[in-house]
mmCIF file of C-alpha atoms in Angstrom:
data_model
loop_
_atom_site.group_PDB
_atom_site.id
_atom_site.type_symbol
_atom_site.label_atom_id
_atom_site.label_comp_id
_atom_site.label_asym_id
_atom_site.label_seq_id
_atom_site.Cartn_x
_atom_site.Cartn_y
_atom_site.Cartn_z
ATOM 1 C CA MET A 1 -61.114 154.324 201.455
ATOM 2 C CA ARG A 2 -62.107 156.869 198.874
ATOM 3 C CA GLY A 3 -58.509 157.047 197.596
ATOM 4 C CA ALA A 4 -58.210 153.301 197.365
ATOM 5 C CA ALA A 5 -61.467 152.961 195.473
ATOM 6 C CA GLY A 6 -60.423 155.554 192.920
ATOM 7 C CA TYR A 7 -57.175 153.755 192.341
ATOM 8 C CA ALA A 8 -58.951 150.488 191.797
ATOM 9 C CA LEU A 9 -61.321 152.020 189.235
ATOM 10 C CA THR A 10 -58.445 153.597 187.354
ATOM 11 C CA ALA A 11 -56.601 150.279 187.223
ATOM 12 C CA ALA A 12 -59.666 148.498 185.819
ATOM 13 C CA VAL A 13 -60.010 151.004 183.000
ATOM 14 C CA VAL A 14 -56.344 150.587 182.114
ATOM 15 C CA LEU A 15 -56.692 146.798 182.016
ATOM 16 C CA LEU A 16 -59.757 146.941 179.731
ATOM 17 C CA ALA A 17 -58.012 149.310 177.361
ATOM 18 C CA GLY A 18 -54.978 147.018 177.192
ATOM 19 C CA CYS A 19 -57.077 143.976 176.327
ATOM 20 C CA GLY A 20 -59.096 145.677 173.541
ATOM 21 C CA GLY A 21 -56.298 147.185 171.373
ATOM 22 C CA PRO A 22 -54.530 144.148 169.832
ATOM 23 C CA ALA A 23 -57.777 142.177 169.294
ATOM 24 C CA ALA A 24 -59.045 144.743 166.705
ATOM 25 C CA GLU A 25 -56.170 144.159 164.178
ATOM 26 C CA ALA A 26 -56.271 141.492 161.474
ATOM 27 C CA PRO A 27 -53.335 139.086 161.446
ATOM 28 C CA ALA A 28 -50.593 140.220 159.068
ATOM 29 C CA ASP A 29 -50.608 136.964 156.962
ATOM 30 C CA ARG A 30 -54.404 136.836 156.248
ATOM 31 C CA PRO A 31 -55.038 136.760 152.442
ATOM 32 C CA PRO A 32 -56.783 139.811 151.015
ATOM 33 C CA SER A 33 -60.462 139.664 150.141
ATOM 34 C CA PRO A 34 -61.122 138.955 146.433
ATOM 35 C CA SER A 35 -63.439 141.936 146.255
ATOM 36 C CA SER A 36 -60.906 144.303 147.709
ATOM 37 C CA SER A 37 -57.899 143.339 145.551
ATOM 38 C CA PRO A 38 -58.582 141.997 141.982
ATOM 39 C CA SER A 39 -56.381 139.197 140.692
ATOM 40 C CA THR A 40 -53.981 139.808 137.784
ATOM 41 C CA PRO A 41 -55.205 138.066 134.558
ATOM 42 C CA ALA A 42 -52.953 135.475 132.944
ATOM 43 C CA THR A 43 -51.003 136.705 129.908
ATOM 44 C CA PRO A 44 -52.025 134.737 126.766
ATOM 45 C CA THR A 45 -49.322 132.905 124.850
ATOM 46 C CA PRO A 46 -48.802 134.598 121.462
ATOM 47 C CA ALA A 47 -49.503 132.492 118.336
ATOM 48 C CA ASP A 48 -46.555 131.209 116.358
ATOM 49 C CA PRO A 49 -46.428 133.451 113.273
ATOM 50 C CA THR A 50 -44.689 130.695 111.294
ATOM 51 C CA SER A 51 -47.452 128.130 111.791
ATOM 52 C CA SER A 52 -50.007 127.482 109.008
ATOM 53 C CA PRO A 53 -53.638 126.378 109.309
ATOM 54 C CA THR A 54 -54.332 122.688 108.989
ATOM 55 C CA THR A 55 -55.673 121.738 105.538
ATOM 56 C CA THR A 56 -57.507 118.589 104.508
ATOM 57 C CA GLU A 57 -56.645 117.224 101.074
ATOM 58 C CA GLU A 58 -59.487 115.908 98.954
ATOM 59 C CA PRO A 59 -59.284 112.145 98.482
ATOM 60 C CA ARG A 60 -58.005 111.041 95.101
ATOM 61 C CA PRO A 61 -60.783 109.584 92.938
ATOM 62 C CA ALA A 62 -60.801 105.838 92.479
ATOM 63 C CA PRO A 63 -59.629 104.603 89.064
ATOM 64 C CA VAL A 64 -62.307 103.844 86.517
ATOM 65 C CA GLY A 65 -62.563 100.258 85.326
ATOM 66 C CA ALA A 66 -64.598 97.934 83.137
ATOM 67 C CA ASP A 67 -66.889 96.971 86.009
ATOM 68 C CA ASP A 68 -68.061 100.586 86.325
ATOM 69 C CA PHE A 69 -70.022 100.442 83.070
ATOM 70 C CA ARG A 70 -73.808 100.528 83.563
ATOM 71 C CA VAL A 71 -75.527 99.187 80.474
ATOM 72 C CA GLY A 72 -78.946 100.444 81.549
ATOM 73 C CA ARG A 73 -77.786 104.003 80.930
ATOM 74 C CA ALA A 74 -76.748 103.129 77.384
ATOM 75 C CA GLU A 75 -80.079 101.416 76.739
ATOM 76 C CA ALA A 76 -81.974 104.488 77.934
ATOM 77 C CA VAL A 77 -80.046 106.637 75.447
ATOM 78 C CA VAL A 78 -80.909 104.270 72.598
ATOM 79 C CA ARG A 79 -84.587 104.399 73.510
ATOM 80 C CA HIS A 80 -84.604 108.185 73.684
ATOM 81 C CA LEU A 81 -82.665 108.913 70.511
ATOM 82 C CA ALA A 82 -84.191 106.212 68.304
ATOM 83 C CA GLY A 83 -87.571 105.832 69.970
ATOM 84 C CA THR A 84 -88.467 109.363 71.069
ATOM 85 C CA ILE A 85 -86.532 111.593 68.654
ATOM 86 C CA GLY A 86 -86.209 109.208 65.713
ATOM 87 C CA PRO A 87 -84.579 109.975 62.332
ATOM 88 C CA ARG A 88 -82.149 112.889 62.658
ATOM 89 C CA HIS A 89 -80.001 113.668 59.651
ATOM 90 C CA GLY A 90 -77.212 116.100 60.395
ATOM 91 C CA THR A 91 -78.919 119.361 59.421
ATOM 92 C CA SER A 92 -82.460 118.549 60.539
ATOM 93 C CA PRO A 93 -84.551 119.981 63.398
ATOM 94 C CA ALA A 94 -84.603 116.514 64.952
ATOM 95 C CA PHE A 95 -80.812 116.491 64.980
ATOM 96 C CA ALA A 96 -80.812 119.896 66.691
ATOM 97 C CA ARG A 97 -83.129 118.428 69.319
ATOM 98 C CA ALA A 98 -80.740 115.518 69.841
ATOM 99 C CA VAL A 99 -77.840 117.965 70.182
ATOM 100 C CA ARG A 100 -79.607 119.886 72.935
ATOM 101 C CA TRP A 101 -80.397 116.688 74.783
ATOM 102 C CA VAL A 102 -76.856 115.280 74.617
ATOM 103 C CA ASP A 103 -75.441 118.674 75.600
ATOM 104 C CA ALA A 104 -77.646 118.731 78.695
ATOM 105 C CA GLU A 105 -76.752 115.150 79.610
ATOM 106 C CA LEU A 106 -73.014 115.834 79.511
ATOM 107 C CA ALA A 107 -73.322 119.165 81.302
ATOM 108 C CA GLY A 108 -75.331 117.432 84.011
ATOM 109 C CA LEU A 109 -72.370 115.135 84.621
ATOM 110 C CA GLY A 110 -70.154 118.135 85.348
ATOM 111 C CA TYR A 111 -68.365 118.400 82.018
ATOM 112 C CA ARG A 112 -67.675 121.660 80.242
ATOM 113 C CA VAL A 113 -69.676 121.415 77.014
ATOM 114 C CA GLU A 114 -69.214 123.342 73.791
ATOM 115 C CA GLN A 115 -71.066 123.129 70.500
ATOM 116 C CA GLN A 116 -68.732 123.219 67.526
ATOM 117 C CA ARG A 117 -70.721 124.376 64.506
ATOM 118 C CA PHE A 118 -69.792 123.723 60.879
ATOM 119 C CA ARG A 119 -71.390 123.744 57.448
ATOM 120 C CA ALA A 120 -72.561 120.530 55.833
ATOM 121 C CA PRO A 121 -73.389 120.546 52.115
ATOM 122 C CA GLY A 122 -76.614 119.359 50.597
ATOM 123 C CA GLY A 123 -76.660 116.068 48.758
ATOM 124 C CA VAL A 124 -78.215 112.638 48.672
ATOM 125 C CA SER A 125 -78.005 110.488 51.785
ATOM 126 C CA TRP A 126 -78.755 106.833 51.173
ATOM 127 C CA GLY A 127 -81.131 107.695 48.357
ATOM 128 C CA VAL A 128 -82.851 110.616 50.094
ATOM 129 C CA PRO A 129 -82.070 114.293 49.325
ATOM 130 C CA VAL A 130 -80.829 116.302 52.312
ATOM 131 C CA PRO A 131 -80.414 120.085 52.453
ATOM 132 C CA ALA A 132 -77.248 122.004 53.181
ATOM 133 C CA GLY A 133 -77.082 123.627 56.576
ATOM 134 C CA THR A 134 -75.302 123.946 59.873
ATOM 135 C CA SER A 135 -74.473 120.828 61.838
ATOM 136 C CA VAL A 136 -72.908 120.526 65.273
ATOM 137 C CA ASN A 137 -70.325 118.554 67.215
ATOM 138 C CA VAL A 138 -71.068 118.343 70.941
ATOM 139 C CA VAL A 139 -67.680 118.454 72.690
ATOM 140 C CA ALA A 140 -67.368 117.765 76.424
ATOM 141 C CA THR A 141 -64.197 118.127 78.472
ATOM 142 C CA PRO A 142 -63.434 117.697 82.179
ATOM 143 C CA ARG A 143 -63.023 120.809 84.307
ATOM 144 C CA GLY A 144 -59.552 122.285 84.019
ATOM 145 C CA PHE A 145 -58.834 120.456 80.772
ATOM 146 C CA ASP A 146 -55.762 121.644 78.847
ATOM 147 C CA PRO A 147 -55.843 120.528 75.191
ATOM 148 C CA ALA A 148 -52.087 121.021 74.942
ATOM 149 C CA ARG A 149 -51.491 118.240 77.476
ATOM 150 C CA PRO A 150 -51.793 114.492 76.738
ATOM 151 C CA HIS A 151 -55.392 113.337 76.398
ATOM 152 C CA LEU A 152 -57.703 110.854 74.678
ATOM 153 C CA VAL A 153 -60.806 111.312 72.519
ATOM 154 C CA VAL A 154 -63.911 109.115 72.548
ATOM 155 C CA GLY A 155 -66.430 109.890 69.813
ATOM 156 C CA ALA A 156 -69.697 108.657 68.323
ATOM 157 C CA HIS A 157 -71.797 110.167 65.563
ATOM 158 C CA LEU A 158 -75.194 111.473 66.600
ATOM 159 C CA ASP A 159 -76.861 111.784 63.192
ATOM 160 C CA THR A 160 -78.671 109.183 61.070
ATOM 161 C CA VAL A 161 -79.636 108.748 57.448
ATOM 162 C CA PRO A 162 -82.996 110.460 56.808
ATOM 163 C CA GLN A 163 -85.181 107.352 56.786
ATOM 164 C CA ALA A 164 -83.767 105.528 59.832
ATOM 165 C CA PRO A 165 -84.470 105.976 63.552
ATOM 166 C CA GLY A 166 -80.856 104.914 63.974
ATOM 167 C CA ALA A 167 -80.966 102.698 67.047
ATOM 168 C CA GLU A 168 -77.913 100.687 66.076
ATOM 169 C CA ASP A 169 -76.544 103.347 63.711
ATOM 170 C CA ASN A 170 -75.770 105.167 65.882
ATOM 171 C CA ALA A 171 -77.749 105.624 69.071
ATOM 172 C CA SER A 172 -75.859 102.568 70.287
ATOM 173 C CA GLY A 173 -72.539 104.395 69.981
ATOM 174 C CA VAL A 174 -73.851 107.543 71.655
ATOM 175 C CA GLY A 175 -75.383 105.405 74.393
ATOM 176 C CA VAL A 176 -72.068 103.741 75.196
ATOM 177 C CA LEU A 177 -70.333 107.126 75.043
ATOM 178 C CA LEU A 178 -72.721 108.731 77.544
ATOM 179 C CA ALA A 179 -72.677 105.742 79.882
ATOM 180 C CA ALA A 180 -68.868 105.677 79.805
ATOM 181 C CA ALA A 181 -68.734 109.443 80.362
ATOM 182 C CA HIS A 182 -71.000 108.968 83.369
ATOM 183 C CA ALA A 183 -68.678 106.330 84.833
ATOM 184 C CA ALA A 184 -65.591 108.466 84.225
ATOM 185 C CA ALA A 185 -67.087 111.686 85.596
ATOM 186 C CA GLN A 186 -66.347 110.833 89.234
ATOM 187 C CA ARG A 187 -63.410 108.506 88.677
ATOM 188 C CA ARG A 188 -59.851 108.713 87.471
ATOM 189 C CA THR A 189 -58.822 107.901 83.899
ATOM 190 C CA ARG A 190 -55.266 107.333 82.697
ATOM 191 C CA LEU A 191 -55.463 110.589 80.741
ATOM 192 C CA PRO A 192 -58.123 113.302 80.508
ATOM 193 C CA VAL A 193 -60.869 112.357 78.043
ATOM 194 C CA VAL A 194 -62.641 114.494 75.447
ATOM 195 C CA TRP A 195 -66.121 113.182 74.635
ATOM 196 C CA VAL A 196 -67.487 114.115 71.205
ATOM 197 C CA ALA A 197 -70.904 113.473 69.652
ATOM 198 C CA PHE A 198 -70.197 114.170 65.981
ATOM 199 C CA GLY A 199 -72.645 115.692 63.538
ATOM 200 C CA ALA A 200 -73.135 114.861 59.853
ATOM 201 C CA GLU A 201 -71.194 111.607 59.725
ATOM 202 C CA GLU A 202 -73.618 109.915 57.360
ATOM 203 C CA PRO A 203 -72.965 110.207 53.604
ATOM 204 C CA ARG A 204 -74.255 113.059 51.480
ATOM 205 C CA GLY A 205 -72.733 111.737 48.292
ATOM 206 C CA PRO A 206 -70.840 108.760 46.865
ATOM 207 C CA THR A 207 -67.189 109.591 47.602
ATOM 208 C CA ASP A 208 -64.919 109.446 50.627
ATOM 209 C CA ASP A 209 -65.144 113.223 50.923
ATOM 210 C CA ASP A 210 -68.950 113.193 51.090
ATOM 211 C CA HIS A 211 -69.294 112.126 54.716
ATOM 212 C CA HIS A 212 -67.642 112.377 58.169
ATOM 213 C CA TYR A 213 -68.139 116.150 58.074
ATOM 214 C CA GLY A 214 -68.239 116.583 61.845
ATOM 215 C CA SER A 215 -65.055 114.686 62.605
ATOM 216 C CA ARG A 216 -63.289 116.404 59.724
ATOM 217 C CA ALA A 217 -64.313 119.774 61.173
ATOM 218 C CA TYR A 218 -63.061 118.702 64.602
ATOM 219 C CA VAL A 219 -59.670 117.647 63.232
ATOM 220 C CA ALA A 220 -59.367 120.816 61.142
ATOM 221 C CA ALA A 221 -59.892 122.947 64.258
ATOM 222 C CA MET A 222 -57.168 121.211 66.280
ATOM 223 C CA THR A 223 -54.073 123.286 67.003
ATOM 224 C CA GLY A 224 -50.589 121.916 66.484
ATOM 225 C CA ARG A 225 -50.094 121.453 70.220
ATOM 226 C CA GLU A 226 -53.454 119.714 70.518
ATOM 227 C CA ARG A 227 -52.579 117.321 67.711
ATOM 228 C CA THR A 228 -49.333 116.431 69.453
ATOM 229 C CA ALA A 229 -51.094 115.995 72.785
ATOM 230 C CA MET A 230 -53.858 113.690 71.542
ATOM 231 C CA GLN A 231 -52.678 110.176 72.344
ATOM 232 C CA GLY A 232 -55.503 108.216 70.752
ATOM 233 C CA MET A 233 -59.085 108.379 69.500
ATOM 234 C CA VAL A 234 -61.764 105.701 69.393
ATOM 235 C CA SER A 235 -64.964 105.935 67.350
ATOM 236 C CA LEU A 236 -68.009 104.077 68.686
ATOM 237 C CA ASP A 237 -70.101 103.225 65.651
ATOM 238 C CA ARG A 238 -72.734 100.461 65.501
ATOM 239 C CA VAL A 239 -71.804 98.786 68.754
ATOM 240 C CA GLY A 240 -75.064 97.066 69.728
ATOM 241 C CA VAL A 241 -75.249 94.053 67.404
ATOM 242 C CA GLY A 242 -73.234 90.832 67.469
ATOM 243 C CA ALA A 243 -71.558 88.521 69.949
ATOM 244 C CA THR A 244 -67.999 89.814 69.560
ATOM 245 C CA VAL A 245 -66.793 93.404 69.337
ATOM 246 C CA PRO A 246 -65.044 94.388 66.087
ATOM 247 C CA VAL A 247 -61.932 96.506 66.664
ATOM 248 C CA GLY A 248 -61.118 98.275 63.433
ATOM 249 C CA SER A 249 -57.904 99.756 62.133
ATOM 250 C CA ALA A 250 -57.839 102.033 59.113
ATOM 251 C CA GLY A 251 -54.776 100.118 57.920
ATOM 252 C CA ALA A 252 -53.433 96.646 58.520
ATOM 253 C CA SER A 253 -53.022 97.413 62.222
ATOM 254 C CA ASP A 254 -52.108 100.326 64.481
ATOM 255 C CA PRO A 255 -51.201 101.051 68.121
ATOM 256 C CA VAL A 256 -54.685 102.254 69.071
ATOM 257 C CA GLN A 257 -56.257 99.084 67.717
ATOM 258 C CA GLN A 258 -53.728 97.015 69.645
ATOM 259 C CA SER A 259 -54.389 98.934 72.859
ATOM 260 C CA LEU A 260 -58.133 98.371 72.429
ATOM 261 C CA LEU A 261 -57.605 94.651 71.873
ATOM 262 C CA GLU A 262 -55.515 94.555 75.035
ATOM 263 C CA ALA A 263 -58.268 96.425 76.882
ATOM 264 C CA ALA A 264 -60.769 93.828 75.653
ATOM 265 C CA ARG A 265 -58.565 91.086 77.054
ATOM 266 C CA ARG A 266 -58.399 92.803 80.448
ATOM 267 C CA ALA A 267 -62.163 93.354 80.390
ATOM 268 C CA ARG A 268 -62.731 89.676 79.518
ATOM 269 C CA VAL A 269 -64.598 90.570 76.326
ATOM 270 C CA ALA A 270 -64.403 88.720 73.022
ATOM 271 C CA ALA A 271 -63.057 91.092 70.361
ATOM 272 C CA LEU A 272 -62.176 90.669 66.702
ATOM 273 C CA PRO A 273 -59.518 92.761 64.916
ATOM 274 C CA GLU A 274 -60.522 94.212 61.555
ATOM 275 C CA ALA A 275 -58.228 95.774 58.958
ATOM 276 C CA GLU A 276 -58.934 98.535 56.433
ATOM 277 C CA SER A 277 -61.863 99.838 58.493
ATOM 278 C CA ARG A 278 -62.470 103.398 57.315
ATOM 279 C CA SER A 279 -66.218 103.967 57.308
ATOM 280 C CA SER A 280 -66.443 105.908 60.559
ATOM 281 C CA ASP A 281 -65.181 109.083 62.194
ATOM 282 C CA HIS A 282 -61.832 107.618 63.229
ATOM 283 C CA TRP A 283 -60.859 107.802 59.557
ATOM 284 C CA SER A 284 -60.883 111.620 59.680
ATOM 285 C CA PHE A 285 -58.170 111.425 62.332
ATOM 286 C CA VAL A 286 -56.100 108.709 60.680
ATOM 287 C CA ARG A 287 -56.109 110.345 57.255
ATOM 288 C CA ASP A 288 -54.687 113.450 58.929
ATOM 289 C CA GLY A 289 -51.895 111.544 60.648
ATOM 290 C CA LEU A 290 -53.527 111.116 64.067
ATOM 291 C CA PRO A 291 -53.847 107.828 66.010
ATOM 292 C CA ALA A 292 -57.383 106.419 65.979
ATOM 293 C CA ALA A 293 -59.396 103.213 65.679
ATOM 294 C CA ARG A 294 -62.996 102.014 65.761
ATOM 295 C CA LEU A 295 -65.200 99.789 67.888
ATOM 296 C CA GLY A 296 -68.203 98.256 66.114
ATOM 297 C CA SER A 297 -69.467 97.543 62.584
ATOM 298 C CA THR A 298 -71.169 94.135 62.701
ATOM 299 C CA SER A 299 -73.560 93.797 59.743
ATOM 300 C CA TYR A 300 -77.305 93.638 60.423
ATOM 301 C CA ALA A 301 -80.465 93.501 58.321
ATOM 302 C CA ALA A 302 -81.994 96.799 59.467
ATOM 303 C CA TYR A 303 -78.976 98.895 58.464
ATOM 304 C CA HIS A 304 -79.981 102.369 57.205
ATOM 305 C CA SER A 305 -83.662 101.468 57.189
ATOM 306 C CA PRO A 306 -86.853 102.336 59.089
ATOM 307 C CA ASP A 307 -86.423 99.025 60.902
ATOM 308 C CA ASP A 308 -83.367 100.246 62.821
ATOM 309 C CA VAL A 309 -85.351 100.515 66.041
ATOM 310 C CA PRO A 310 -84.345 99.964 69.694
ATOM 311 C CA ALA A 311 -85.336 96.290 69.592
ATOM 312 C CA VAL A 312 -82.449 95.677 67.173
ATOM 313 C CA VAL A 313 -79.872 96.598 69.810
ATOM 314 C CA ASP A 314 -78.553 93.846 72.061
ATOM 315 C CA ARG A 315 -77.987 94.756 75.698
ATOM 316 C CA ALA A 316 -75.110 92.291 76.036
ATOM 317 C CA GLN A 317 -73.224 93.812 73.103
ATOM 318 C CA LEU A 318 -73.581 97.306 74.552
ATOM 319 C CA GLN A 319 -72.162 95.926 77.779
ATOM 320 C CA ARG A 320 -69.209 94.330 76.001
ATOM 321 C CA THR A 321 -68.353 97.519 74.167
ATOM 322 C CA GLY A 322 -68.697 99.684 77.252
ATOM 323 C CA ARG A 323 -66.398 97.412 79.224
ATOM 324 C CA ILE A 324 -63.729 97.717 76.538
ATOM 325 C CA VAL A 325 -63.996 101.507 76.512
ATOM 326 C CA LEU A 326 -63.593 101.823 80.281
ATOM 327 C CA ALA A 327 -60.766 99.286 80.363
ATOM 328 C CA TRP A 328 -59.033 101.349 77.654
ATOM 329 C CA LEU A 329 -59.449 104.509 79.728
ATOM 330 C CA SER A 330 -58.455 102.891 83.011
ATOM 331 C CA PRO A 331 -55.161 103.873 84.666
ATOM 332 C CA SER A 332 -54.911 100.250 85.762
ATOM 333 C CA GLY A 333 -54.267 99.117 82.200
#
């Protein structure tokens, strides 16, 4: 019995050992634990060295047109120049004040502004002695302007005779100039525009050579390439009186006058052609062989007098003139 019992015990131990061995192994196809075997990171796709970053083009400005003129801006200029500053002959402290103000207005619109200084002689201006001194043209150009490339000039004289506040002669012209410059600042014109507020236009003597000093200085400073590039000039002079807009040519007629008359037609403004019109700054250009014409010149009772105050200027006539200017500058013409 003892031998049989020992055999049985031995057999039981063998059976238990046989059952326990295979159960302790993990199956061969079980996936490894994430913590015990890290995964291989994905390889990034290299950037294409020939590709370029995406760029967004700035939208092209809308074209300027007659409907963009805001007459209230022109009226405000008339009130400031004639009402606040008052008489401002071309070498006076009041004129210097007007220069600073116009300079700041144009610079505030984003134009590049320069002051072109020149000497004006002493003399007698409409019966009143005026001293010699330095006068100034305020010249504003758009950013990136190249004077050797085709462009236009719009000008208006800033000075007055000594005794006149100069609402019509010529705060009206400067008012239309600044309001038109405001409209054109953020819009597209058919050619770049130079805006000029001329000094010392008013007479300092009896002859043709005794006035228009500022525009003559401007023309004298033009280079040969600039003269070739300038496609036309318009002088805004006494543009706030009347029911039709005079369009003056220094001769019988000229292409600039005709283009202004066509602009008036497009702007739906009544305009009247005038021949032999030479009593404004456009004459300095024409007499030197450059294309130019004038808007304005209707006669009025307060001319060159203390009565030339803002009340003389007609809002509707400023509007008519401004519409012609912007139609002339418009690429849609």
